[in-house]
mmCIF file of C-alpha atoms and ligand atoms in Angstrom:
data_model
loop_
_atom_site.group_PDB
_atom_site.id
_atom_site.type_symbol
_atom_site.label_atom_id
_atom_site.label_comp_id
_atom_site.label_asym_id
_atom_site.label_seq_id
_atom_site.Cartn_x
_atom_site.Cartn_y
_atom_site.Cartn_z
ATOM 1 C CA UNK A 7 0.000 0.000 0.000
ATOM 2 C CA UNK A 8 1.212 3.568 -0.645
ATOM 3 C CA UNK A 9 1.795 5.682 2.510
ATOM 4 C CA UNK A 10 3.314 9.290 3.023
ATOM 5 C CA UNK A 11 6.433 9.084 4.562
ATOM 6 C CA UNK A 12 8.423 11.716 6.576
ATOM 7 C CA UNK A 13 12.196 10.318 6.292
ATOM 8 C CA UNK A 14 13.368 13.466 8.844
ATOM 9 C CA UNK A 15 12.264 16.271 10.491
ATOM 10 C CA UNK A 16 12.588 19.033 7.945
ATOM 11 C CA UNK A 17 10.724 21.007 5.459
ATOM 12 C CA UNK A 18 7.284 19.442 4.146
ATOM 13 C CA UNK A 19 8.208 19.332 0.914
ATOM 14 C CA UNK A 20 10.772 16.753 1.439
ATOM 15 C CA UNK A 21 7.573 14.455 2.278
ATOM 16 C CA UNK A 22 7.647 11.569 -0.161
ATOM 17 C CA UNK A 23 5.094 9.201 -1.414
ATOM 18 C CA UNK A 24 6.173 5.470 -1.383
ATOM 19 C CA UNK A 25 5.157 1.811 -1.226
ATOM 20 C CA UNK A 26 4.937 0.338 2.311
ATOM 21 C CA UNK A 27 3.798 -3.193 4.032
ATOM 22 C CA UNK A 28 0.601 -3.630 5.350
ATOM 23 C CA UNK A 29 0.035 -2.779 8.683
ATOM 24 C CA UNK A 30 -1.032 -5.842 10.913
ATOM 25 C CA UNK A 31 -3.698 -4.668 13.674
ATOM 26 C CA UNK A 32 -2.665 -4.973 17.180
ATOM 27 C CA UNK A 33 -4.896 -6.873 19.361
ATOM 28 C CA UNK A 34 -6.974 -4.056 20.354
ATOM 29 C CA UNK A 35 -6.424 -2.536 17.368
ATOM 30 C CA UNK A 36 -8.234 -2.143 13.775
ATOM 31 C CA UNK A 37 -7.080 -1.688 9.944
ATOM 32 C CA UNK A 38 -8.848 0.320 8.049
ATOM 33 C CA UNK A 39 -9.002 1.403 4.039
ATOM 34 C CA UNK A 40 -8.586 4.846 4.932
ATOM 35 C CA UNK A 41 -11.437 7.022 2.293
ATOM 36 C CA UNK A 42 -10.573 10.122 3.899
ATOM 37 C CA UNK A 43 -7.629 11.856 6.595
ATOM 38 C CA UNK A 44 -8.070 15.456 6.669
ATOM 39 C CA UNK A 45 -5.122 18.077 7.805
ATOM 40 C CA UNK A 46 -4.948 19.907 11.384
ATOM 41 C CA UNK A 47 -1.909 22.224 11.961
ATOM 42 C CA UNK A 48 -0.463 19.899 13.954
ATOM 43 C CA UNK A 49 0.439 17.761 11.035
ATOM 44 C CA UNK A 50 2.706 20.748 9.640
ATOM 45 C CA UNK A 51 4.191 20.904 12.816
ATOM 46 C CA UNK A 52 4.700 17.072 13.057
ATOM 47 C CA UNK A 53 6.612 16.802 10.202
ATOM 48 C CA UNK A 54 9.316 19.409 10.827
ATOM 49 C CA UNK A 55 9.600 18.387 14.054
ATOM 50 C CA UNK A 56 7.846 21.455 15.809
ATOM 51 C CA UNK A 57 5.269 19.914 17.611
ATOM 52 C CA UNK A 58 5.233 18.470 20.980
ATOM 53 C CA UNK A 59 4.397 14.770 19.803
ATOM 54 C CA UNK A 60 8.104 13.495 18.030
ATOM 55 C CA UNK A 61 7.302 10.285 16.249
ATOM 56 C CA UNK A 62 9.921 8.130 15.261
ATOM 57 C CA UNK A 63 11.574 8.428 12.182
ATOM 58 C CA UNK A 64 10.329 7.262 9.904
ATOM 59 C CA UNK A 65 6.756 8.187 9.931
ATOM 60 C CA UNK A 66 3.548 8.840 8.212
ATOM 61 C CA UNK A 67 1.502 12.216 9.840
ATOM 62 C CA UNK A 68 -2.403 12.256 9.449
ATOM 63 C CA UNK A 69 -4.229 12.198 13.001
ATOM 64 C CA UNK A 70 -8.101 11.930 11.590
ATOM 65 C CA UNK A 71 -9.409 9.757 9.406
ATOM 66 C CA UNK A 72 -12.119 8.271 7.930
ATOM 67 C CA UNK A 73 -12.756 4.580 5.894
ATOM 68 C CA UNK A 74 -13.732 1.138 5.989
ATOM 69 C CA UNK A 75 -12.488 -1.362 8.400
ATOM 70 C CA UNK A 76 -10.603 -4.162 6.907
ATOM 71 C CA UNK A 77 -9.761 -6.449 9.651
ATOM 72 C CA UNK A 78 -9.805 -6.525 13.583
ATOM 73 C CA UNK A 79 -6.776 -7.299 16.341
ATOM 74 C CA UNK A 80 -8.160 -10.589 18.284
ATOM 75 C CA UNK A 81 -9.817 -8.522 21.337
ATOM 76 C CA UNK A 82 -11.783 -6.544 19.189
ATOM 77 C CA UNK A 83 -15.368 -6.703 19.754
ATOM 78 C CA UNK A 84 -17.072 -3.663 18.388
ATOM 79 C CA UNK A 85 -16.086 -3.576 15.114
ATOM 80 C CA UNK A 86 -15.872 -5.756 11.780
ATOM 81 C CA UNK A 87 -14.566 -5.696 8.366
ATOM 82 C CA UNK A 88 -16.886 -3.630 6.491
ATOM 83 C CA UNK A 89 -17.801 -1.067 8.787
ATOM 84 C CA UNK A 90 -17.913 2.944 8.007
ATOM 85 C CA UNK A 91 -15.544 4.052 10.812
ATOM 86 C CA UNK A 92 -13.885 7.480 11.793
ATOM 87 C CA UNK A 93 -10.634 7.135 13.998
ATOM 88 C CA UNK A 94 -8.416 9.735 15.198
ATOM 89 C CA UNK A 95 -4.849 8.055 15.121
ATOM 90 C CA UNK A 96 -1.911 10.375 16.109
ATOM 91 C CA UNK A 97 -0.257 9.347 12.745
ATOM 92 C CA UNK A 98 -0.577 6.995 9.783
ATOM 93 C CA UNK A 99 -3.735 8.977 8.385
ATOM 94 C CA UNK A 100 -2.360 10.061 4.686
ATOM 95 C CA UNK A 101 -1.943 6.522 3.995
ATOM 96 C CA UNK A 102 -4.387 3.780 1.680
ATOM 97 C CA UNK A 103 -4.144 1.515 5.188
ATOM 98 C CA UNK A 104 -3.821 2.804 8.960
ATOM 99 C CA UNK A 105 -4.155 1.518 11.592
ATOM 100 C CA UNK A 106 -6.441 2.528 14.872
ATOM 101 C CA UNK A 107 -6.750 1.863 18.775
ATOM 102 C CA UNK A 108 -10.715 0.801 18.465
ATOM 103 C CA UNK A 109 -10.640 2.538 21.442
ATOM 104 C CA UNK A 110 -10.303 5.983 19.643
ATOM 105 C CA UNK A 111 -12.634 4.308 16.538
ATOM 106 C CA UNK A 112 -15.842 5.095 16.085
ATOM 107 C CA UNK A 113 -19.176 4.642 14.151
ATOM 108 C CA UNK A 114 -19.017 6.946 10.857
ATOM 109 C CA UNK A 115 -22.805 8.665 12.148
ATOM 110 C CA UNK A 116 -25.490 7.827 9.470
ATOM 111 C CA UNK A 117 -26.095 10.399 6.794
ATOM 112 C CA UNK A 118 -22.324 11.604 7.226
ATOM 113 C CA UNK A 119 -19.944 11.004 3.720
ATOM 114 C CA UNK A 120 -16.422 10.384 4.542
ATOM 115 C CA UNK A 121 -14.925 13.559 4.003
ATOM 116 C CA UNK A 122 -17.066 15.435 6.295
ATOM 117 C CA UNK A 123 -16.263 12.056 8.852
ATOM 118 C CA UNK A 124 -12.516 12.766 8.943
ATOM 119 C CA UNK A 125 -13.513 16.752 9.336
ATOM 120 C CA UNK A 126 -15.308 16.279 12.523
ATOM 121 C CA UNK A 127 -13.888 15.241 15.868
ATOM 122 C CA UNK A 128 -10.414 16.833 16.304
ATOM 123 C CA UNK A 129 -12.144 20.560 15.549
ATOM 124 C CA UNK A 130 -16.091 20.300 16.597
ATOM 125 C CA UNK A 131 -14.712 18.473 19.993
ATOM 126 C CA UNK A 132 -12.079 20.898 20.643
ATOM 127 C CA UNK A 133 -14.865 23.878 20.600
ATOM 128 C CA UNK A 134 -17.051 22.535 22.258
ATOM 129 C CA UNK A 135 -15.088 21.288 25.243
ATOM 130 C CA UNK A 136 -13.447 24.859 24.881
ATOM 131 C CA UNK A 137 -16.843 26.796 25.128
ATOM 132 C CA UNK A 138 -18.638 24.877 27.069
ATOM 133 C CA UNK A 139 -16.724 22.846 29.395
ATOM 134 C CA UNK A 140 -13.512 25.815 29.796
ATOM 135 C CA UNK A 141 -15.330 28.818 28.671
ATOM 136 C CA UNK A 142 -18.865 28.302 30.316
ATOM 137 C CA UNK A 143 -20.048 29.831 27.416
ATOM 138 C CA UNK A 144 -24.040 30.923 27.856
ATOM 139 C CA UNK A 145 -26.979 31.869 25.190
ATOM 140 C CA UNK A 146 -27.231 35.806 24.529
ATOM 141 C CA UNK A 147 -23.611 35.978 25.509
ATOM 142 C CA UNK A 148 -21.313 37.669 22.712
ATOM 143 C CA UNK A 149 -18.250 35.575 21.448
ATOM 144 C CA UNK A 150 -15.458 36.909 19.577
ATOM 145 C CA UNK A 151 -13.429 33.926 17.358
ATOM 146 C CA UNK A 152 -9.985 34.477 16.381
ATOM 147 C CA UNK A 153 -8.670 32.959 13.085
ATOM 148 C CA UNK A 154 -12.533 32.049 12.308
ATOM 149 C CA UNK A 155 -11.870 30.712 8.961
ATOM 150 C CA UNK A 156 -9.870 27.809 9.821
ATOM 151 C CA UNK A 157 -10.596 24.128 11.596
ATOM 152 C CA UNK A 158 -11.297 25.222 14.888
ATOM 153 C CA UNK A 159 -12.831 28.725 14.129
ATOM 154 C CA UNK A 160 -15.133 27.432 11.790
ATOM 155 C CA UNK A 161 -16.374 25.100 14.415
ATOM 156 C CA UNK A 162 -16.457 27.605 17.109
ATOM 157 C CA UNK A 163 -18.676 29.852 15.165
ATOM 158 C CA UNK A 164 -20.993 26.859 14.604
ATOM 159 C CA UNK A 165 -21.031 25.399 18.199
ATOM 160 C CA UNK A 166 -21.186 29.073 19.567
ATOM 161 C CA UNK A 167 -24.268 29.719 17.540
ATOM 162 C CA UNK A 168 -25.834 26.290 18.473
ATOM 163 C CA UNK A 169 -24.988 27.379 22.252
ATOM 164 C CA UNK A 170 -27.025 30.564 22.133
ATOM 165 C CA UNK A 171 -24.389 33.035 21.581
ATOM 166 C CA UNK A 172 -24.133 36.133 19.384
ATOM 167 C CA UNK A 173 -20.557 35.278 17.602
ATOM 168 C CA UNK A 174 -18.368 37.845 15.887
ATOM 169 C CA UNK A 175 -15.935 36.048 13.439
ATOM 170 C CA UNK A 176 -12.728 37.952 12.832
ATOM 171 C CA UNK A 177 -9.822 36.627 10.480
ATOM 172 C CA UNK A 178 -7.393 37.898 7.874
ATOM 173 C CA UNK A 179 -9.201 38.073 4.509
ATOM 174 C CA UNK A 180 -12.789 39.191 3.522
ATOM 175 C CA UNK A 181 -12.798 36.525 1.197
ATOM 176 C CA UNK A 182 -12.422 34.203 4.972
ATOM 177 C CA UNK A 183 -14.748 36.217 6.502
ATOM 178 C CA UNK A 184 -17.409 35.792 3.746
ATOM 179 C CA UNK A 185 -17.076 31.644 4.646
ATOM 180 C CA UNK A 186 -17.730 32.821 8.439
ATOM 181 C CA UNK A 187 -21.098 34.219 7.505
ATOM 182 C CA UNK A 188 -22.070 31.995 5.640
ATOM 183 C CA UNK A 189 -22.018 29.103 8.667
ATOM 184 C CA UNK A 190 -23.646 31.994 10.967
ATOM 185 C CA UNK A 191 -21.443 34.678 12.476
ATOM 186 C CA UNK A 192 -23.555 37.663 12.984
ATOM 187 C CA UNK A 193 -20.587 40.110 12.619
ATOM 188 C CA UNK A 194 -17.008 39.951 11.017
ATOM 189 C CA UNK A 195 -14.036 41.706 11.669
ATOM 190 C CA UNK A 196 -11.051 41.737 9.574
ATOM 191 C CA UNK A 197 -8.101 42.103 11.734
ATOM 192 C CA UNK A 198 -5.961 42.419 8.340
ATOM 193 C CA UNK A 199 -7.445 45.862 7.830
ATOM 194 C CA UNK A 200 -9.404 46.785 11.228
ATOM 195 C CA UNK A 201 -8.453 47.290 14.586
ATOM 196 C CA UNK A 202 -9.073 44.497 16.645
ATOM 197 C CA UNK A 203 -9.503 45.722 20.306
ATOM 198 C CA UNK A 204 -11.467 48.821 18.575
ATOM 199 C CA UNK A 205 -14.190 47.085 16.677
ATOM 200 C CA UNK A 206 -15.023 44.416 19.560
ATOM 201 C CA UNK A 207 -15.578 47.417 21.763
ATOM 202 C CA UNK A 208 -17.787 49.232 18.808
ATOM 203 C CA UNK A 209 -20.031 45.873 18.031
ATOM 204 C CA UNK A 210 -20.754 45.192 21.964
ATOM 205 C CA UNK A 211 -21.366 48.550 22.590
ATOM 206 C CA UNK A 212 -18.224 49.549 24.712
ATOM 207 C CA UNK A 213 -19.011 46.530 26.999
ATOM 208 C CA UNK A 214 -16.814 44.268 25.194
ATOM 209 C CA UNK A 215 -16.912 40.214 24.773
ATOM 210 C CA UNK A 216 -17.896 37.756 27.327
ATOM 211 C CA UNK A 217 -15.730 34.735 25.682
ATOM 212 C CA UNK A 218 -12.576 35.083 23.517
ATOM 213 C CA UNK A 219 -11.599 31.991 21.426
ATOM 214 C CA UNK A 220 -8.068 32.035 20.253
ATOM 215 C CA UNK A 221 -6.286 29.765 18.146
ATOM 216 C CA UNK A 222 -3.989 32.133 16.272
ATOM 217 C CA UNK A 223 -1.709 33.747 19.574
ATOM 218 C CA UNK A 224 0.560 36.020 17.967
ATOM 219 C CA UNK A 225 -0.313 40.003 18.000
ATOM 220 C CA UNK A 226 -3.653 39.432 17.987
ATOM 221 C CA UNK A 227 -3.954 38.117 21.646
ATOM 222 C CA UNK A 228 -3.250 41.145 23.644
ATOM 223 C CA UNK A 229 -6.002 43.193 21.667
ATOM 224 C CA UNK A 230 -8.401 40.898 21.873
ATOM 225 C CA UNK A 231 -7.669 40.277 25.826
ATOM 226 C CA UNK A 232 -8.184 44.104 26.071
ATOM 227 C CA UNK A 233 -11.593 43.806 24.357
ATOM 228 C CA UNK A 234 -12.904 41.373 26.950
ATOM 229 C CA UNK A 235 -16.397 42.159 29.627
ATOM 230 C CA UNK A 236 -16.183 42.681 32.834
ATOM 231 C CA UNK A 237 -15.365 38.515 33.686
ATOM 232 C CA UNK A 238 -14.642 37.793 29.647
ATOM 233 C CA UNK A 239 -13.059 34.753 29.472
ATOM 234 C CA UNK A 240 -9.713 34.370 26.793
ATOM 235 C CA UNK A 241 -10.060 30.539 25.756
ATOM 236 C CA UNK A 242 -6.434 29.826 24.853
ATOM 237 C CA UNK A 243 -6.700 27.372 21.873
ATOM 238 C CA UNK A 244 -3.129 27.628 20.271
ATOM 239 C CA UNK A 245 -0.657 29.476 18.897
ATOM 240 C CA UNK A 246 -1.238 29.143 14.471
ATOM 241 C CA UNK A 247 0.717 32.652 14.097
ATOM 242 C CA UNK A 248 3.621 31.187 15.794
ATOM 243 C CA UNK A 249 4.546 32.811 18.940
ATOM 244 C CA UNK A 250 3.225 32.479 21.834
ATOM 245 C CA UNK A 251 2.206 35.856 23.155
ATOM 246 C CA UNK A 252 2.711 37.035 26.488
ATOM 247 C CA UNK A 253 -0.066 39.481 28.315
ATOM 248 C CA UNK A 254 0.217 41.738 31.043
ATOM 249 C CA UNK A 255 -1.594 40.048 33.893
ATOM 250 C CA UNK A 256 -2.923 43.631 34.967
ATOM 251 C CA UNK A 257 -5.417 43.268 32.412
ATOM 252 C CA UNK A 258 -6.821 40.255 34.017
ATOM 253 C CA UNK A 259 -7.248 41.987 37.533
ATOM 254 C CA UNK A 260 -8.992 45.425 35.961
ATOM 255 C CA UNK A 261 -11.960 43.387 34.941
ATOM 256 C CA UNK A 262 -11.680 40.058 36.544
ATOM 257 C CA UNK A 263 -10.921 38.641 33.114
ATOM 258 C CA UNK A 264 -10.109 34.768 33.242
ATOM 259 C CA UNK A 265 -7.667 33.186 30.723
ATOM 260 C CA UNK A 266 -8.244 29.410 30.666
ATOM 261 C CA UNK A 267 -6.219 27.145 28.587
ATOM 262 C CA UNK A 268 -7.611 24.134 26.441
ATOM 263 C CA UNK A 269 -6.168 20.768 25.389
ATOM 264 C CA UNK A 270 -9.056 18.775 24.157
ATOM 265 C CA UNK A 271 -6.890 15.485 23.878
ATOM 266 C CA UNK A 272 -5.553 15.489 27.396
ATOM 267 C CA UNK A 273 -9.155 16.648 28.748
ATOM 268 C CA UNK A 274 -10.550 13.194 27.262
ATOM 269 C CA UNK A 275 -8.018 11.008 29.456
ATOM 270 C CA UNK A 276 -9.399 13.214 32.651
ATOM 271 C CA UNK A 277 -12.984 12.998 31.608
ATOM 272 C CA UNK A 278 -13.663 10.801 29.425
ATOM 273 C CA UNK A 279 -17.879 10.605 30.474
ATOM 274 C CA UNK A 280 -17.765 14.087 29.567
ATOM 275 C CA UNK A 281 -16.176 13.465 26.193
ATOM 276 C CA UNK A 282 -18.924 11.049 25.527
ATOM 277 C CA UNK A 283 -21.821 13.388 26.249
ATOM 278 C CA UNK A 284 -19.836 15.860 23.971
ATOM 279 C CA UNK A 285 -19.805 13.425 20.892
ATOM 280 C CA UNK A 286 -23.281 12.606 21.818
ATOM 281 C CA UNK A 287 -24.217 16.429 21.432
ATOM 282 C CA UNK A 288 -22.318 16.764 17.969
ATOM 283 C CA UNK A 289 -23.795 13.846 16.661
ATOM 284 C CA UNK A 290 -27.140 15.311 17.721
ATOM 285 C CA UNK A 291 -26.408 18.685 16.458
ATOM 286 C CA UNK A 292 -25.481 16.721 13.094
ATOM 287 C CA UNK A 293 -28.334 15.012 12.863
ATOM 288 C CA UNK A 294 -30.683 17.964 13.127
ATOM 289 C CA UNK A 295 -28.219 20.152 10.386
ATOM 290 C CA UNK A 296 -26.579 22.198 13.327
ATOM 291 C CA UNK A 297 -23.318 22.031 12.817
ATOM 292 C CA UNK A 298 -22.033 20.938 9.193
ATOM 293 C CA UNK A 299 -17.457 20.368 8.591
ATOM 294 C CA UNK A 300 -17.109 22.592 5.857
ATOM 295 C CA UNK A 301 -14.435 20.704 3.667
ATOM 296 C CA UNK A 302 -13.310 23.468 0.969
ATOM 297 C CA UNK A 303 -10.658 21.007 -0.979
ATOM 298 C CA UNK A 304 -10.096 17.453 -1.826
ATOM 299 C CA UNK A 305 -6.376 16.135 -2.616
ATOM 300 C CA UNK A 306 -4.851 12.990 -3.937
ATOM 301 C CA UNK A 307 -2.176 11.446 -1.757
ATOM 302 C CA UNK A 308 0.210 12.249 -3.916
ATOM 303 C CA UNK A 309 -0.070 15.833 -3.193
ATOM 304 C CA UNK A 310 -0.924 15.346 0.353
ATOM 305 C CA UNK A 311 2.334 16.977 1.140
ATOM 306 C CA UNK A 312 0.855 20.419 -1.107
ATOM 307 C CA UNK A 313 -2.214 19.990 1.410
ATOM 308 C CA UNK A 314 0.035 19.988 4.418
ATOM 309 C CA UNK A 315 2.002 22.833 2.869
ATOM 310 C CA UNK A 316 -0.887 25.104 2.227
ATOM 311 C CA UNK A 317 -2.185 24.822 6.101
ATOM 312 C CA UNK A 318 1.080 25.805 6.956
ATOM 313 C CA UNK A 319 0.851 29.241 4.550
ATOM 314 C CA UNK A 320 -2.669 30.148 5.809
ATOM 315 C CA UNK A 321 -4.352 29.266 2.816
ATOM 316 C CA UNK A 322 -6.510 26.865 4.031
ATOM 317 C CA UNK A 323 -10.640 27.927 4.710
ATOM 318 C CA UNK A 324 -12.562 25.610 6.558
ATOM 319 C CA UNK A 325 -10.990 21.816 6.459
ATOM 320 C CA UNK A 326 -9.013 20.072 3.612
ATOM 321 C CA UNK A 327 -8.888 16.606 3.388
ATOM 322 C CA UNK A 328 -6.432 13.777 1.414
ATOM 323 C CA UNK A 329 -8.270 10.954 -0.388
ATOM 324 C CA UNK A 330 -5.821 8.048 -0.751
ATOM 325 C CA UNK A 331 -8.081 6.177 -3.340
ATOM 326 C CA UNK A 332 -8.643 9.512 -5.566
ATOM 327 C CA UNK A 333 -7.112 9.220 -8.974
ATOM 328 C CA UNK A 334 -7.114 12.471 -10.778
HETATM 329 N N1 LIG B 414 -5.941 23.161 22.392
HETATM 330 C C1 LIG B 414 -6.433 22.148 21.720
HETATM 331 O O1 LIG B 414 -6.953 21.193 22.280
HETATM 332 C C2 LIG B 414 -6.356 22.193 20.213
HETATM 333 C C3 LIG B 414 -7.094 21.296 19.421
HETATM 334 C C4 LIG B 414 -7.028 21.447 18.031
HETATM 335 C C5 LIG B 414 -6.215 22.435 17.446
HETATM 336 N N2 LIG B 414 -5.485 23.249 18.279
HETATM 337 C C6 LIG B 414 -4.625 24.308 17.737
HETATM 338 O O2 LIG B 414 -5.434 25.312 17.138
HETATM 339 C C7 LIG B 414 -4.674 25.990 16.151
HETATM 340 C C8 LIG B 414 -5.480 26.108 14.889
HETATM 341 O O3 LIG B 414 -5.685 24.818 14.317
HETATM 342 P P1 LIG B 414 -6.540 24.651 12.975
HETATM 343 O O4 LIG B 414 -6.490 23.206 12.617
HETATM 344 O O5 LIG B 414 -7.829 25.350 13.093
HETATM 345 O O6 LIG B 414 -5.595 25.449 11.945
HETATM 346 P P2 LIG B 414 -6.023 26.308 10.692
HETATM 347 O O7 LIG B 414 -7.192 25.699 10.010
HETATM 348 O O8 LIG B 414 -4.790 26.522 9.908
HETATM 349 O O9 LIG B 414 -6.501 27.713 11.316
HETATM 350 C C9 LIG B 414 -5.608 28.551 11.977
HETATM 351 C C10 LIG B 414 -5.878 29.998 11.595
HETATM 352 O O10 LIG B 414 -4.835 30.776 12.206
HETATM 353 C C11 LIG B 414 -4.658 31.949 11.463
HETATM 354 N N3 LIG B 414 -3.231 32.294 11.356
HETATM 355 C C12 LIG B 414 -2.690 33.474 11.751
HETATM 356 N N4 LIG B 414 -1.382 33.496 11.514
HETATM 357 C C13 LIG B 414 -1.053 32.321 10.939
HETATM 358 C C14 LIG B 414 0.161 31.779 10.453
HETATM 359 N N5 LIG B 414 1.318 32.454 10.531
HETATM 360 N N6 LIG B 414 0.142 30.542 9.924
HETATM 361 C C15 LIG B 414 -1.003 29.848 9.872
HETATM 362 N N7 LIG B 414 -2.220 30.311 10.326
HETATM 363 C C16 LIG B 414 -2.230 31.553 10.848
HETATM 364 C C17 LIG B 414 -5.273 31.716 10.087
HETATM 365 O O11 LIG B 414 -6.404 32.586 10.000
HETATM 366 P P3 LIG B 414 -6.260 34.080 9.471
HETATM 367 O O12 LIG B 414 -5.484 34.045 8.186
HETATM 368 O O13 LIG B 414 -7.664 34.494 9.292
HETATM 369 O O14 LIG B 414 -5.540 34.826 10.564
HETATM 370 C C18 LIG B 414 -5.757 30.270 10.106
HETATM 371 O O15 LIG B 414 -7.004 30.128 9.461
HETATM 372 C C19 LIG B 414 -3.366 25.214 15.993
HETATM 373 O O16 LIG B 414 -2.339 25.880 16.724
HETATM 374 C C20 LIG B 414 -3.685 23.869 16.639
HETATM 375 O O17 LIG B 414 -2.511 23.240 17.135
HETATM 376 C C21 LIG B 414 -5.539 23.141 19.626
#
């Protein structure tokens, strides 16, 4: 089967494409054809060597994915060959065969296509545990999200709208900003050409925003922090602009502003009931046309390494996703 292989940490184009064995499942493990993997961020990082997860060499990236199961380890009881399965797996997604803990597998929900399966999890669970379960996040409330266009903005906007809230979608491009409206923001700033803290303050009326979701860091932290109500809450999602900003804790005292980090992942090996009840939502939400992955581009495994290039440049709206079985 053909995999995507990082040799060594370096730059993502030195990604190649090559023929590998067939993974053999793991006892509690299963193989599946994979129809979909779509890219996160992390996946750029990955591969240079970047990220805090260092796989080693050599390895294929791809965390989320989406397929058919092909075979189960012996203490498998859940799943069987044939099944329509989503699995996030660390690494292995951009791949025609990966393997999965059927722990982290689960049933692809009816009425979802694969794309939008391998879209799902990693973003929608991240927002809501970050607005909900770290951001207490209530109807009528006003929430401003930072890069709004990508994975985990898109999501926010949809999950804050579901959740009551008036949400104000700010982001680098109008052209990104006209894919925020479309899944619901109310208002849009463009932080390319606007003033962040200032137009906030002039869309809530001087009172500012109740919950701040930020997965972009950079220079656009401290304004945003300085746009927050009286007891706003900064949700601290990660850092996509690079560097991790630093804020002058002052500005947490003058209002009794609360910045709470989030790390979805590690929050589902502390609660994992409340993980359950949060897929249980989403696949609710899902069902009733709530929340919809928007997946803007499709790409061949061959150029899965141009996919995992272009998330890197910023040029991604909404999800992307590899199909290893697409033949252009
Ligand atoms: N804490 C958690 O549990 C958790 C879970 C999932 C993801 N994350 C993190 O969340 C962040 C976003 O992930 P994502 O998958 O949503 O990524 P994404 O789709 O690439 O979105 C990130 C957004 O950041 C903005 N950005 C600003 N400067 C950038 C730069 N120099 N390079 C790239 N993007 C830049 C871009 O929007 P504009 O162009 O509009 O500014 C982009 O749309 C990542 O840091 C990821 O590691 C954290």
């Amino acid at each position: 089967m053909k995999a995507l292989i990082c040799e060594g940490y370096g730059p993502i184009a030195n990604l190649v494409v090559k023929d590998v064995p067939s993974p053999v499942p793991g006892p509690k493990q299963v193989l599946i054809e994979v129809k979909a993997a779509s890219v996160n961020f992390p996946d750029a990082l990955m591969v240079q060597g970047l990220y805090q997860v260092k796989p080693p060499l050599p390895f294929t990236p791809g965390a989320e994915i989406s397929g058919i199961v092909k075979s189960v380890g012996a203490e498998v009881r859940h799943y069987k060959a044939g099944d329509r399965v989503i699995a996030l797996t660390g690494t292995g997604g951009f791949a025609e065969e990966c393997l999965a803990e059927s722990a982290k597998t689960m049933p692809l929900p009816a009425g979802m296509d694969f794309d939008a399966g391998a879209a799902l999890v990693l973003t929608y669970c991240t927002s809501l545990h970050g607005l909900k379960d770290c951001g207490h996040l209530k109807a009528g409330e006003t929430l401003v999200v930072l890069g709004a266009a990508g994975g985990v903005g898109i999501s926010a906007i949809e999950i804050g709208k579901a959740m009551g809230a008036r949400v104000i979608a700010a982001a680098s491009s109008d052209d990104k900003l006209e894919l925020c409206r479309k899944v619901g923001a109310d208002e849009t700033v463009n932080y390319g050409t606007e003033n962040l803290k200032d137009r906030i303050n002039e869309l809530t009326g001087g009172k500012g925003a109740d919950v701040v979701y930020d997965p972009v860091g950079g220079p656009y932290t401290e304004p945003a922090v300085r746009a927050l109500a009286w007891r706003g809450r900064l949700l601290i999602i990660g850092f996509a602009a690079g560097e991790i900003p630093k804020i002058p804790l002052n500005l947490a005292l003058l209002k009794e502003r609360s910045l709470v980090g989030v790390y979805w992942g590690e929050s589902t090996r502390h609660d994992p009931a409340g993980h359950l009840a949060n897929l249980h939502q989403l696949n609710e939400w899902f069902a009733a046309g709530v929340i919809r992955p928007v997946v803007s581009e499709r790409f061949p495994l061959a150029a899965a390494k141009d996919a995992i290039a272009k998330i890197a440049n910023r040029e991604v709206k909404g999800k992307i996703v590899v199909n290893p079985s697409y033949r252009p």
